[in-house]
Coordinates of C-alpha atoms in Angstrom, one line a residue:
Chain A
M258 CA 85.4 176.1 174.4
S259 CA 86.7 179.5 175.2
F260 CA 88.1 180.5 172.0
E261 CA 86.3 182.2 169.0
E262 CA 87.5 182.7 165.4
L263 CA 87.7 186.5 164.2
E264 CA 87.6 187.7 160.8
H265 CA 90.9 187.4 159.0
T266 CA 91.2 187.2 155.3
A267 CA 94.5 185.1 154.8
D268 CA 94.9 183.4 157.8
V269 CA 92.8 182.1 161.0
L270 CA 92.8 184.8 163.9
M271 CA 91.5 183.4 167.2
R272 CA 90.7 185.2 170.5
V273 CA 91.1 183.0 173.6
R274 CA 90.0 183.8 177.0
G275 CA 90.7 182.2 180.1
A276 CA 90.3 182.7 183.9
D277 CA 94.1 182.3 184.3
L278 CA 97.1 181.7 182.2
A279 CA 96.8 178.1 182.4
E280 CA 93.6 178.3 180.7
I281 CA 94.6 180.6 178.1
F282 CA 97.4 178.2 177.3
A283 CA 95.4 175.1 177.3
D284 CA 92.6 176.7 175.1
A285 CA 95.0 178.2 172.7
G286 CA 96.3 174.6 172.2
R287 CA 92.8 173.5 171.8
A288 CA 92.0 176.2 169.3
M289 CA 95.0 175.3 167.2
F290 CA 94.1 171.8 167.2
H291 CA 90.6 172.6 166.3
V292 CA 91.7 174.6 163.2
M293 CA 93.8 171.7 162.2
Y294 CA 91.7 168.5 162.8
G295 CA 88.2 169.1 164.1
P296 CA 86.8 166.3 166.4
C297 CA 89.2 164.5 168.5
E298 CA 89.0 162.1 171.5
D299 CA 91.2 160.9 174.1
R300 CA 92.4 157.5 173.3
G301 CA 95.2 157.2 175.7
I302 CA 98.3 158.7 174.0
E303 CA 99.9 161.0 176.3
R304 CA 102.8 163.3 175.7
Q305 CA 104.8 165.9 178.1
F306 CA 107.1 168.6 177.6
S307 CA 108.5 171.6 179.6
L308 CA 109.8 174.9 178.3
E309 CA 110.9 178.2 179.6
A310 CA 111.1 181.7 177.9
E311 CA 111.8 185.2 178.6
N312 CA 108.3 186.5 178.7
L313 CA 104.7 185.0 178.4
E314 CA 104.2 185.8 174.6
S315 CA 107.4 183.9 173.7
L316 CA 106.5 181.1 176.0
L317 CA 103.0 180.7 174.3
I318 CA 104.6 181.0 170.8
D319 CA 106.9 178.2 171.9
Y320 CA 104.6 176.0 173.5
L321 CA 102.2 176.1 170.4
S322 CA 105.3 175.6 168.1
E323 CA 106.2 172.5 170.1
L324 CA 102.6 171.2 169.6
L325 CA 102.9 171.7 165.9
F326 CA 106.1 170.0 166.0
I327 CA 104.8 166.9 167.9
T328 CA 101.7 166.6 166.0
D329 CA 103.5 166.8 162.5
V330 CA 106.2 164.2 163.4
E331 CA 104.4 161.9 165.5
N332 CA 101.0 162.1 163.9
I333 CA 98.9 162.5 167.1
V334 CA 95.9 164.7 167.4
F335 CA 95.6 166.1 170.9
C336 CA 92.2 166.9 172.5
S337 CA 93.4 167.4 176.2
F338 CA 95.9 170.2 177.3
D339 CA 96.6 170.1 180.9
V340 CA 99.1 173.2 181.3
D341 CA 101.0 174.4 184.5
I342 CA 102.5 177.9 184.3
R343 CA 105.1 179.2 187.0
G344 CA 106.4 182.5 186.2
T345 CA 107.7 182.1 182.5
R346 CA 108.1 178.4 183.0
L347 CA 105.5 175.9 181.6
S348 CA 104.9 172.1 181.8
A349 CA 102.3 170.7 179.7
V350 CA 100.5 167.0 179.8
L351 CA 98.6 166.5 176.5
R352 CA 96.5 163.5 175.7
G353 CA 95.0 162.5 172.3
E354 CA 94.7 160.0 169.6
P355 CA 96.6 158.9 166.6
F356 CA 95.9 161.1 163.4
D357 CA 93.1 159.2 161.2
P358 CA 92.8 160.4 157.8
A359 CA 89.1 159.6 157.8
R360 CA 88.3 161.7 160.8
H361 CA 90.9 164.6 161.0
S362 CA 91.3 165.6 157.5
A363 CA 88.8 168.3 157.8
G364 CA 90.8 171.0 159.0
S365 CA 93.4 173.6 157.8
L366 CA 97.1 172.9 158.3
V367 CA 98.6 175.3 160.6
K368 CA 102.3 176.4 159.2
G369 CA 103.2 178.6 162.0
V370 CA 102.2 180.8 164.7
S371 CA 102.6 184.7 164.5
Y372 CA 104.0 187.2 166.8
F373 CA 101.7 189.7 165.1
G374 CA 99.5 191.6 167.6
L375 CA 100.1 189.2 170.1
E376 CA 99.7 190.2 173.7
I377 CA 98.4 188.4 176.7
V378 CA 96.3 190.9 178.2
K379 CA 95.0 190.8 181.9
E380 CA 91.3 192.0 182.3
E381 CA 89.2 192.2 185.1
E382 CA 87.9 188.5 184.9
G383 CA 90.8 186.9 183.4
Y384 CA 93.2 186.9 180.5
V385 CA 92.5 187.2 176.8
V386 CA 94.8 186.8 173.6
E387 CA 94.5 187.1 170.1
I388 CA 96.8 184.7 168.1
I389 CA 97.4 184.4 164.2
F390 CA 98.0 181.0 162.9
D391 CA 99.5 181.0 159.3
I392 CA 97.6 178.7 157.1
Chain B
M88 CA 89.5 204.6 149.4
L89 CA 91.7 205.0 152.6
E90 CA 92.7 208.0 153.8
G91 CA 96.2 209.3 153.6
I92 CA 97.1 207.2 150.5
N93 CA 97.9 209.0 147.3
M94 CA 97.1 207.8 143.7
I95 CA 100.2 208.8 141.4
G96 CA 99.4 206.8 138.1
D97 CA 96.4 204.8 137.0
L98 CA 97.3 201.7 138.7
E99 CA 99.9 203.1 141.1
W100 CA 99.5 204.2 144.7
E101 CA 101.8 206.0 147.2
V102 CA 101.8 205.6 150.9
P103 CA 103.7 208.7 152.3
I104 CA 106.4 208.6 154.8
G105 CA 104.5 209.4 158.0
Y106 CA 101.6 207.1 157.4
V107 CA 103.0 205.4 160.2
P108 CA 105.8 206.6 162.5
D109 CA 109.4 206.2 161.9
M110 CA 108.9 205.1 157.9
R111 CA 112.3 205.5 156.0
V112 CA 111.0 205.4 152.7
P113 CA 107.6 205.6 151.3
G114 CA 105.4 202.6 150.3
R115 CA 104.1 202.0 146.9
F116 CA 101.3 199.7 145.6
F117 CA 99.9 198.5 142.3
L118 CA 96.1 198.1 142.3
S119 CA 93.3 199.1 139.8
R120 CA 90.4 201.5 141.2
A121 CA 88.1 198.4 141.1
L122 CA 90.3 196.2 143.2
A123 CA 90.9 199.3 145.6
E124 CA 87.7 198.3 147.2
T125 CA 89.3 195.0 148.4
L126 CA 92.1 197.0 150.1
E127 CA 92.6 196.5 153.9
E128 CA 93.9 199.1 156.1
G129 CA 95.7 196.2 157.9
A130 CA 97.5 195.5 154.7
V131 CA 98.5 199.2 154.1
R132 CA 99.7 199.4 157.6
Q133 CA 101.9 196.4 157.0
L134 CA 103.3 198.0 154.0
A135 CA 104.1 201.0 155.7
N136 CA 105.5 199.2 158.8
V137 CA 108.1 197.4 156.5
A138 CA 109.1 200.9 155.6
T139 CA 110.6 201.5 159.1
L140 CA 113.0 198.7 158.7
P141 CA 116.7 199.6 158.7
G142 CA 118.3 199.6 155.1
I143 CA 115.2 199.6 153.3
V144 CA 116.1 200.9 149.6
K145 CA 113.5 203.3 147.6
H146 CA 110.3 201.9 148.6
S147 CA 108.1 199.4 150.6
L148 CA 106.3 197.7 147.5
A149 CA 103.2 195.7 147.1
M150 CA 101.7 193.9 144.1
P151 CA 98.0 193.9 143.2
D152 CA 97.4 190.6 145.2
I153 CA 98.2 192.7 148.5
H154 CA 96.3 191.6 151.2
W155 CA 96.7 191.4 155.3
G156 CA 99.0 188.7 156.6
Y157 CA 101.5 189.2 159.4
G158 CA 105.0 191.1 159.3
F159 CA 105.0 192.0 155.6
P160 CA 101.6 192.1 153.9
I161 CA 101.1 189.3 151.3
G162 CA 102.2 190.6 148.0
G163 CA 105.0 192.6 149.9
V164 CA 108.3 193.3 148.3
A165 CA 111.2 195.1 149.6
A166 CA 115.1 195.3 148.8
F167 CA 117.6 196.0 151.6
D168 CA 121.0 197.4 151.5
M169 CA 123.7 194.9 152.1
T170 CA 125.6 196.8 154.6
E171 CA 122.9 198.8 156.6
G172 CA 120.2 196.5 155.8
V173 CA 118.4 193.7 157.4
I174 CA 117.1 189.9 156.6
S175 CA 113.6 189.2 158.1
P176 CA 111.6 185.9 158.2
G177 CA 108.6 188.1 158.4
G178 CA 109.4 189.1 154.7
V179 CA 109.5 185.4 153.7
G180 CA 106.8 183.8 155.8
F181 CA 106.4 180.4 157.1
D182 CA 106.3 178.5 154.0
I183 CA 109.6 179.1 152.5
N184 CA 109.8 178.9 148.8
C185 CA 106.3 178.1 148.3
G186 CA 106.2 178.2 144.5
V187 CA 104.7 177.1 141.4
R188 CA 105.8 175.0 138.3
L189 CA 104.1 174.6 134.9
I190 CA 104.5 171.6 132.6
A191 CA 103.3 171.3 129.1
T192 CA 102.1 167.8 127.9
P193 CA 101.6 166.9 124.2
L194 CA 97.9 166.2 124.8
T195 CA 94.9 168.2 123.8
E196 CA 91.8 168.4 125.7
A197 CA 90.2 165.9 123.3
D198 CA 92.7 163.5 124.7
L199 CA 91.3 163.6 127.9
A200 CA 87.9 162.5 127.1
G201 CA 86.5 159.8 129.1
K202 CA 89.6 159.7 131.0
K203 CA 89.9 162.6 132.9
R204 CA 88.2 161.3 136.0
E205 CA 90.7 158.4 136.0
L206 CA 93.6 161.0 135.5
I207 CA 92.6 163.0 138.5
E208 CA 91.9 159.9 140.9
R209 CA 95.4 158.6 139.8
L210 CA 97.0 161.9 140.4
F211 CA 95.4 162.0 143.8
S212 CA 96.7 158.5 144.6
A213 CA 100.2 159.2 143.2
V214 CA 100.9 162.4 145.1
P215 CA 100.4 162.3 148.9
T216 CA 98.2 165.4 149.9
G217 CA 96.5 166.8 152.8
V218 CA 97.2 167.3 156.4
G219 CA 99.4 164.2 157.9
A220 CA 100.5 163.2 154.4
K221 CA 103.7 161.3 154.2
S222 CA 106.0 160.3 151.5
A223 CA 106.5 156.9 150.2
L224 CA 110.1 158.0 149.8
R225 CA 112.9 156.7 152.2
V226 CA 115.2 159.6 152.8
S227 CA 118.2 159.3 155.2
N228 CA 119.4 162.1 157.4
K229 CA 122.6 162.2 155.1
D230 CA 120.2 162.4 151.9
L231 CA 118.4 165.3 153.6
T232 CA 121.5 167.2 153.8
A233 CA 122.0 166.6 150.2
V234 CA 118.3 167.7 149.5
M235 CA 118.9 171.0 151.6
V236 CA 122.2 171.8 149.5
D237 CA 121.2 170.4 146.0
G238 CA 117.7 171.2 145.9
A239 CA 115.9 169.9 142.4
R240 CA 119.4 168.5 141.4
W241 CA 119.1 166.0 144.3
A242 CA 115.8 164.7 142.9
V243 CA 117.2 164.6 139.6
E244 CA 120.3 162.6 140.6
R245 CA 117.9 160.2 142.0
G246 CA 116.1 159.7 138.9
F247 CA 113.1 162.1 139.5
G248 CA 113.5 164.0 136.1
T249 CA 115.9 164.8 133.9
G250 CA 118.9 167.5 133.7
A251 CA 116.8 169.9 131.4
D252 CA 114.4 170.6 134.2
L253 CA 116.9 172.3 136.3
V254 CA 117.9 175.0 134.0
R255 CA 114.1 176.0 134.1
C256 CA 113.8 176.4 137.4
E257 CA 114.4 179.7 139.2
A258 CA 117.9 179.7 140.6
E259 CA 118.3 176.2 138.8
G260 CA 116.5 174.7 141.4
A261 CA 119.1 175.2 144.2
M262 CA 120.1 178.7 145.8
P263 CA 123.7 178.8 146.7
G264 CA 124.6 179.6 150.5
A265 CA 122.8 176.5 152.1
D266 CA 124.0 176.1 155.7
P267 CA 122.5 172.6 157.1
D268 CA 124.1 173.5 160.4
A269 CA 121.3 176.4 160.5
V270 CA 118.6 173.7 160.5
S271 CA 117.6 172.3 163.6
A272 CA 116.9 168.7 164.3
K273 CA 113.5 169.2 164.7
A274 CA 113.3 170.9 161.3
R275 CA 115.2 167.7 159.7
Q276 CA 112.7 165.4 161.6
R277 CA 109.8 167.2 159.9
G278 CA 111.7 167.4 156.6
V279 CA 112.4 163.6 156.2
P280 CA 109.0 161.9 156.0
Q281 CA 107.5 164.8 153.9
I282 CA 109.7 164.9 150.6
G283 CA 107.2 164.8 147.5
T284 CA 104.1 165.6 149.5
L285 CA 101.9 168.5 148.2
G286 CA 100.7 169.5 151.8
A287 CA 97.2 171.4 152.5
G288 CA 95.3 174.5 152.3
N289 CA 96.1 176.3 149.0
H290 CA 98.5 174.0 147.7
F291 CA 97.3 172.0 144.4
L292 CA 98.0 170.0 141.5
E293 CA 95.9 171.3 138.7
V294 CA 95.3 170.2 135.1
Q295 CA 94.8 172.9 132.7
V296 CA 94.4 173.6 129.1
A297 CA 96.0 176.4 127.2
R298 CA 92.9 178.4 126.3
E299 CA 93.9 181.7 125.0
I300 CA 97.4 182.6 123.4
V301 CA 97.7 186.4 123.9
D302 CA 101.6 186.7 123.0
P303 CA 102.3 184.1 120.3
E304 CA 106.0 184.9 119.9
A305 CA 106.4 184.5 123.6
A306 CA 104.2 181.5 123.8
K307 CA 106.3 179.9 121.3
V308 CA 109.5 180.6 123.0
F309 CA 108.1 179.0 126.1
G310 CA 106.8 175.9 124.3
I311 CA 103.2 176.2 124.7
A312 CA 100.2 176.3 122.0
E313 CA 96.6 176.9 122.2
G314 CA 94.6 173.7 123.3
Q315 CA 97.6 172.1 125.0
V316 CA 97.0 170.4 128.2
C317 CA 99.4 171.4 130.8
F318 CA 99.5 171.0 134.6
M319 CA 100.5 173.2 137.5
V320 CA 102.3 172.2 140.8
H321 CA 101.9 174.6 143.6
C322 CA 103.5 173.7 147.0
G323 CA 106.4 174.5 149.3
S324 CA 108.9 173.5 151.8
R325 CA 106.3 171.7 154.1
G326 CA 107.1 171.2 157.8
L327 CA 110.9 171.5 157.3
G328 CA 110.4 175.2 156.2
H329 CA 107.8 176.0 158.6
Q330 CA 110.4 174.7 161.4
V331 CA 113.2 176.7 159.9
A332 CA 111.1 179.9 160.1
T333 CA 109.7 179.2 163.5
D334 CA 113.3 178.7 164.9
H335 CA 114.9 181.7 163.3
L336 CA 112.0 183.8 163.9
R337 CA 112.4 183.0 167.7
T338 CA 116.1 183.5 167.6
L339 CA 115.8 186.9 165.7
E340 CA 113.2 188.0 168.2
S341 CA 115.5 187.3 171.2
A342 CA 118.3 189.1 169.3
L343 CA 116.6 192.3 168.5
A344 CA 117.4 194.2 171.6
G345 CA 121.1 193.7 170.9
Y346 CA 120.8 195.2 167.6
R347 CA 119.0 198.1 168.8
I348 CA 116.2 197.7 166.3
H349 CA 112.7 198.9 167.2
L350 CA 109.7 197.4 165.6
P351 CA 106.2 198.3 165.0
D352 CA 105.5 194.6 164.7
R353 CA 107.5 191.6 166.5
Q354 CA 106.7 189.6 163.7
L355 CA 109.2 191.7 161.6
A356 CA 111.8 190.4 163.9
C357 CA 115.1 190.6 161.8
A358 CA 119.0 191.1 162.2
P359 CA 121.5 192.7 160.0
I360 CA 122.3 190.6 156.7
D361 CA 125.9 190.2 157.8
S362 CA 125.2 189.3 161.7
P363 CA 125.5 185.9 163.2
E364 CA 121.7 185.7 163.2
G365 CA 121.1 187.0 159.9
R366 CA 123.7 184.9 158.2
A367 CA 122.1 181.9 160.1
Y368 CA 118.5 182.7 158.9
Y369 CA 119.6 183.0 155.5
G370 CA 121.7 179.7 155.3
G371 CA 118.6 178.0 157.0
M372 CA 116.3 179.8 154.6
V373 CA 118.4 178.5 151.8
C374 CA 118.1 174.9 152.7
A375 CA 114.3 175.2 153.2
A376 CA 114.0 176.8 149.7
N377 CA 116.0 174.1 148.1
Y378 CA 114.1 171.3 149.9
A379 CA 111.0 173.1 148.4
W380 CA 112.4 172.9 144.8
A381 CA 113.3 169.2 145.4
N382 CA 109.6 168.7 146.5
R383 CA 108.1 170.2 143.4
Q384 CA 110.6 168.3 141.3
V385 CA 109.5 164.9 142.9
I386 CA 105.9 165.8 142.6
M387 CA 106.3 166.9 139.0
H388 CA 108.0 163.4 138.2
E389 CA 105.2 161.3 139.9
A390 CA 102.4 163.2 138.0
K391 CA 104.4 163.0 134.6
K392 CA 104.6 159.2 135.3
V393 CA 100.6 159.1 135.5
F394 CA 100.2 161.2 132.4
A395 CA 102.6 158.8 130.6
E396 CA 101.1 155.4 131.7
L397 CA 97.3 156.7 131.4
F398 CA 97.7 158.2 127.9
G399 CA 100.7 156.2 126.4
I400 CA 102.9 159.4 126.0
D401 CA 106.4 159.5 126.4
Y402 CA 107.8 160.9 129.8
D403 CA 110.1 163.3 128.0
A404 CA 107.3 164.6 125.8
M405 CA 106.2 166.5 128.9
R406 CA 108.3 169.7 129.3
L407 CA 108.9 171.8 132.4
I408 CA 108.3 175.5 131.1
Y409 CA 109.3 177.1 134.4
D410 CA 109.4 176.9 138.1
V411 CA 109.1 180.3 140.3
A412 CA 109.4 180.8 144.0
H413 CA 107.0 183.0 146.1
N414 CA 108.2 183.4 149.5
V415 CA 112.1 183.9 149.6
A416 CA 114.8 186.3 150.2
K417 CA 117.8 186.6 147.7
F418 CA 120.7 188.4 146.9
E419 CA 120.4 190.2 143.5
R420 CA 122.0 192.9 141.7
H421 CA 119.6 195.7 140.8
D422 CA 120.0 199.1 139.4
V423 CA 120.1 201.8 142.6
D424 CA 120.7 205.1 141.4
G425 CA 122.3 204.3 138.3
A426 CA 124.7 201.7 139.7
S427 CA 124.5 198.0 139.5
T428 CA 124.2 197.0 143.3
E429 CA 123.6 193.9 145.4
V430 CA 120.6 194.0 147.4
C431 CA 118.6 191.6 149.6
V432 CA 115.1 191.2 147.8
H433 CA 112.4 189.9 150.1
R434 CA 109.3 188.5 148.2
K435 CA 106.4 187.5 150.3
G436 CA 103.8 186.0 148.1
A437 CA 105.3 187.7 145.2
T438 CA 107.1 186.3 142.1
R439 CA 110.4 187.1 140.6
A440 CA 109.5 188.7 137.0
F441 CA 112.8 189.2 135.4
G442 CA 113.0 191.1 132.1
P443 CA 114.7 190.2 128.6
G444 CA 118.3 189.9 129.1
A445 CA 118.5 189.8 132.9
P446 CA 120.9 187.5 134.3
G447 CA 119.7 184.4 136.0
I448 CA 117.0 183.4 133.5
P449 CA 117.3 180.5 131.1
R450 CA 119.4 181.3 127.9
E451 CA 116.5 180.1 125.9
Y452 CA 113.9 182.6 127.2
A453 CA 116.5 185.5 127.5
G454 CA 115.2 187.4 124.6
V455 CA 111.6 187.4 126.2
G456 CA 112.2 187.5 130.0
Q457 CA 111.7 184.9 132.5
P458 CA 108.2 183.1 132.5
V459 CA 106.1 184.2 135.4
I460 CA 103.2 181.8 136.7
I461 CA 100.1 183.1 138.3
P462 CA 97.9 180.4 139.5
G463 CA 94.0 180.7 139.7
S464 CA 91.8 179.4 142.1
M465 CA 90.2 176.2 140.8
G466 CA 87.3 177.6 139.3
T467 CA 89.4 180.7 137.5
S468 CA 91.9 181.1 134.9
S469 CA 95.5 180.9 135.5
F470 CA 98.2 182.8 133.6
L471 CA 101.6 182.4 132.0
L472 CA 103.3 185.8 131.6
H473 CA 106.9 186.9 131.0
G474 CA 109.0 189.5 133.2
T475 CA 109.7 192.9 131.7
T476 CA 112.3 195.7 131.8
T477 CA 109.7 197.9 133.9
A478 CA 109.7 195.4 136.6
M479 CA 113.4 195.6 136.9
Q480 CA 113.0 199.5 137.1
K481 CA 110.1 199.6 139.5
T482 CA 109.8 196.3 141.6
W483 CA 113.1 194.8 141.8
G484 CA 111.9 192.5 139.0
S485 CA 108.9 191.4 140.9
T486 CA 105.1 190.8 140.1
C487 CA 102.0 189.4 142.0
H488 CA 102.0 185.5 142.9
G489 CA 98.2 185.0 142.6
A490 CA 94.8 186.5 143.2
G491 CA 94.9 187.2 146.7
R492 CA 92.0 186.4 149.2
V493 CA 89.1 188.7 149.8
L494 CA 87.1 186.4 152.1
S495 CA 88.3 184.8 155.4
R496 CA 88.3 181.2 155.8
S497 CA 85.7 181.3 158.5
K498 CA 83.1 183.4 156.2
A499 CA 83.9 181.1 153.2
K500 CA 82.9 177.9 155.2
K501 CA 79.7 179.7 156.2
E502 CA 79.0 181.0 152.7
V503 CA 80.1 178.3 150.5
R504 CA 79.0 174.5 150.8
G505 CA 81.9 172.3 149.7
K506 CA 79.9 169.5 148.1
E507 CA 77.9 172.1 146.1
L508 CA 81.1 173.9 144.9
R509 CA 82.5 170.5 143.9
E510 CA 79.1 169.7 142.0
H511 CA 79.2 173.1 140.6
L512 CA 82.8 173.1 139.2
A513 CA 81.8 169.4 137.8
G514 CA 79.2 171.1 136.1
E515 CA 81.5 173.5 134.5
G516 CA 83.9 170.5 133.3
I517 CA 86.3 170.9 136.6
L518 CA 86.9 167.8 138.5
V519 CA 88.0 168.3 142.0
R520 CA 89.4 165.8 144.3
A521 CA 90.3 166.7 148.0
H522 CA 90.2 164.8 151.5
S523 CA 87.2 166.9 152.7
D524 CA 84.7 169.1 151.2
S525 CA 85.0 171.7 154.1
A526 CA 88.6 172.3 152.8
L527 CA 87.2 173.0 149.3
A528 CA 85.0 175.5 150.6
E529 CA 88.0 177.5 152.2
E530 CA 89.4 177.7 148.6
A531 CA 86.5 178.6 146.7
P532 CA 87.1 180.5 143.7
E533 CA 84.9 183.4 145.1
V534 CA 87.0 183.7 148.2
Y535 CA 89.9 185.2 145.9
K536 CA 90.1 188.5 144.0
P537 CA 89.4 187.7 140.1
S538 CA 92.6 186.6 138.8
R539 CA 91.8 188.1 135.6
E540 CA 91.8 191.7 137.1
V541 CA 94.8 190.8 139.2
V542 CA 96.7 190.0 136.0
R543 CA 95.3 192.6 134.2
V544 CA 96.8 195.2 136.7
V545 CA 100.4 193.8 136.3
H546 CA 100.0 193.7 132.6
E547 CA 98.8 197.1 132.1
A548 CA 101.2 198.5 134.9
G549 CA 104.0 196.6 132.7
L550 CA 105.3 194.5 135.7
S551 CA 104.8 191.2 133.5
N552 CA 102.9 190.7 130.5
I553 CA 100.4 188.1 129.8
V554 CA 101.4 185.2 127.5
V555 CA 98.8 182.7 127.8
R556 CA 95.7 182.1 129.7
L557 CA 95.0 178.8 131.1
E558 CA 91.7 177.2 132.3
P559 CA 91.3 174.5 134.8
L560 CA 89.9 170.9 133.9
G561 CA 90.6 169.2 137.2
V562 CA 92.4 169.9 140.5
I563 CA 93.8 167.9 143.4
K564 CA 93.6 169.8 146.5
G565 CA 95.8 169.2 149.7

């Protein structure tokens, strides 16, 4: 896992690191599902979508918001996040399993993804971003 | 205490213009010296950031449950001029009209003897809770439009409660100005299966006893006596509200440049109140707020049925005392420099606290002021208060909404064992039912400021006065 939870009083603040943008986006999705559901297995359910935005930060918000929408409406817990990024266009293939209250109820419901302090920063060895999930 | 902040009264502090660049008005917040130790610089900075928004009137305000959020601080209140001002989802939050209602039953604590565990189990079965919870209700897309326009009235017309409930809700359970066209298909998809569900996180249904009557006259007006068993429902607009907030925040963020609004925090994305984007957000937000009132109405109804069946009491003998919103923006008339003026008041993690005689409160409560409900945190007291004239003058008729967190969720999980917490609370006579012990740990009483101290501040600052202190007997958690 290349995400870590930082201190935040009210919500959940995650720092995500990745070698490239695709990894950052994949791990941001993984981090959000980790917050919500805990352990998850690939049991053959697959979903995919594409998005385009005016900048990378908005693309990240749109992508995570789309994941929230899918999990809420379809009751799917994702554990595999395959993301392809070209410019400010994204296509994602997600794999996971049906929500099972017995195994997936230990987490916190994410209500939304905040723009607060959101900046995808390029560093020497890759990218880093800090994201606040409203709980 | 933080540098650059001035204490201007026993419980009142000022954040002067200049604390962050481009502030238009000073910040003001209410806090005791004891609670000042818990104040985060990030929360004060957010309070100051709000003061940079166009058209803000008088002050950027925060209540004593102030803490670091995103956009507005939690506990934040601000009013905006209807012409020059803006409306911002960051001043409302993702859970639109997250709120709380209090219901008095005719039971006493003694009546619960031997049946408390069964009561909590039955409530847990009757009210869908937790992540992934779905409603047993079948609601069509057309029904959902009616929910978004009519709010709690929709629920009452479907048999979930009585007409008397409606007058005891803020805005009578439905704000005007709903625009169902401003609610996306995605938000609708999320809303249809979730009506009557509690949600997760800090949402709960708590059975309580009125342990201490502080203001007997007001308590009589509100219809609550010492020793009376009550229950409290705390939840919001579920996925529908979250999606409305997400959708409009995105639109407003993209529209910012067109309005030449420069912000210190993109989460404060906003638009002029009377602009296409501003009107659309307001219309969508009202839909979500009305959904939340319908949601709490359905949950209350299901809980009342459980009480009626288990204790053999009349459904109608259980009386809704009041329902208040926490996260909402409203058009209200307030005194601005001696003139009654319409402004757009944002309350994010704050409660309306209109005083005696103020318009918009139930006639039966007009002499006292509106009921204000401040929940505790499973193991700590909750409070029923009333609004005041001072609140009308100082805080746009607002007060705090809860205790306010002091410990992060990650620290809470490291420091608190959910199982031990559950057993400890059971030892104190408080039965807690949740889907997981780890979710309990995140909401342990010690992760919040002491509710008594927070409520003492609003009481002594005159923003709302304590009427009744309630103690928890049992809780179902999301």
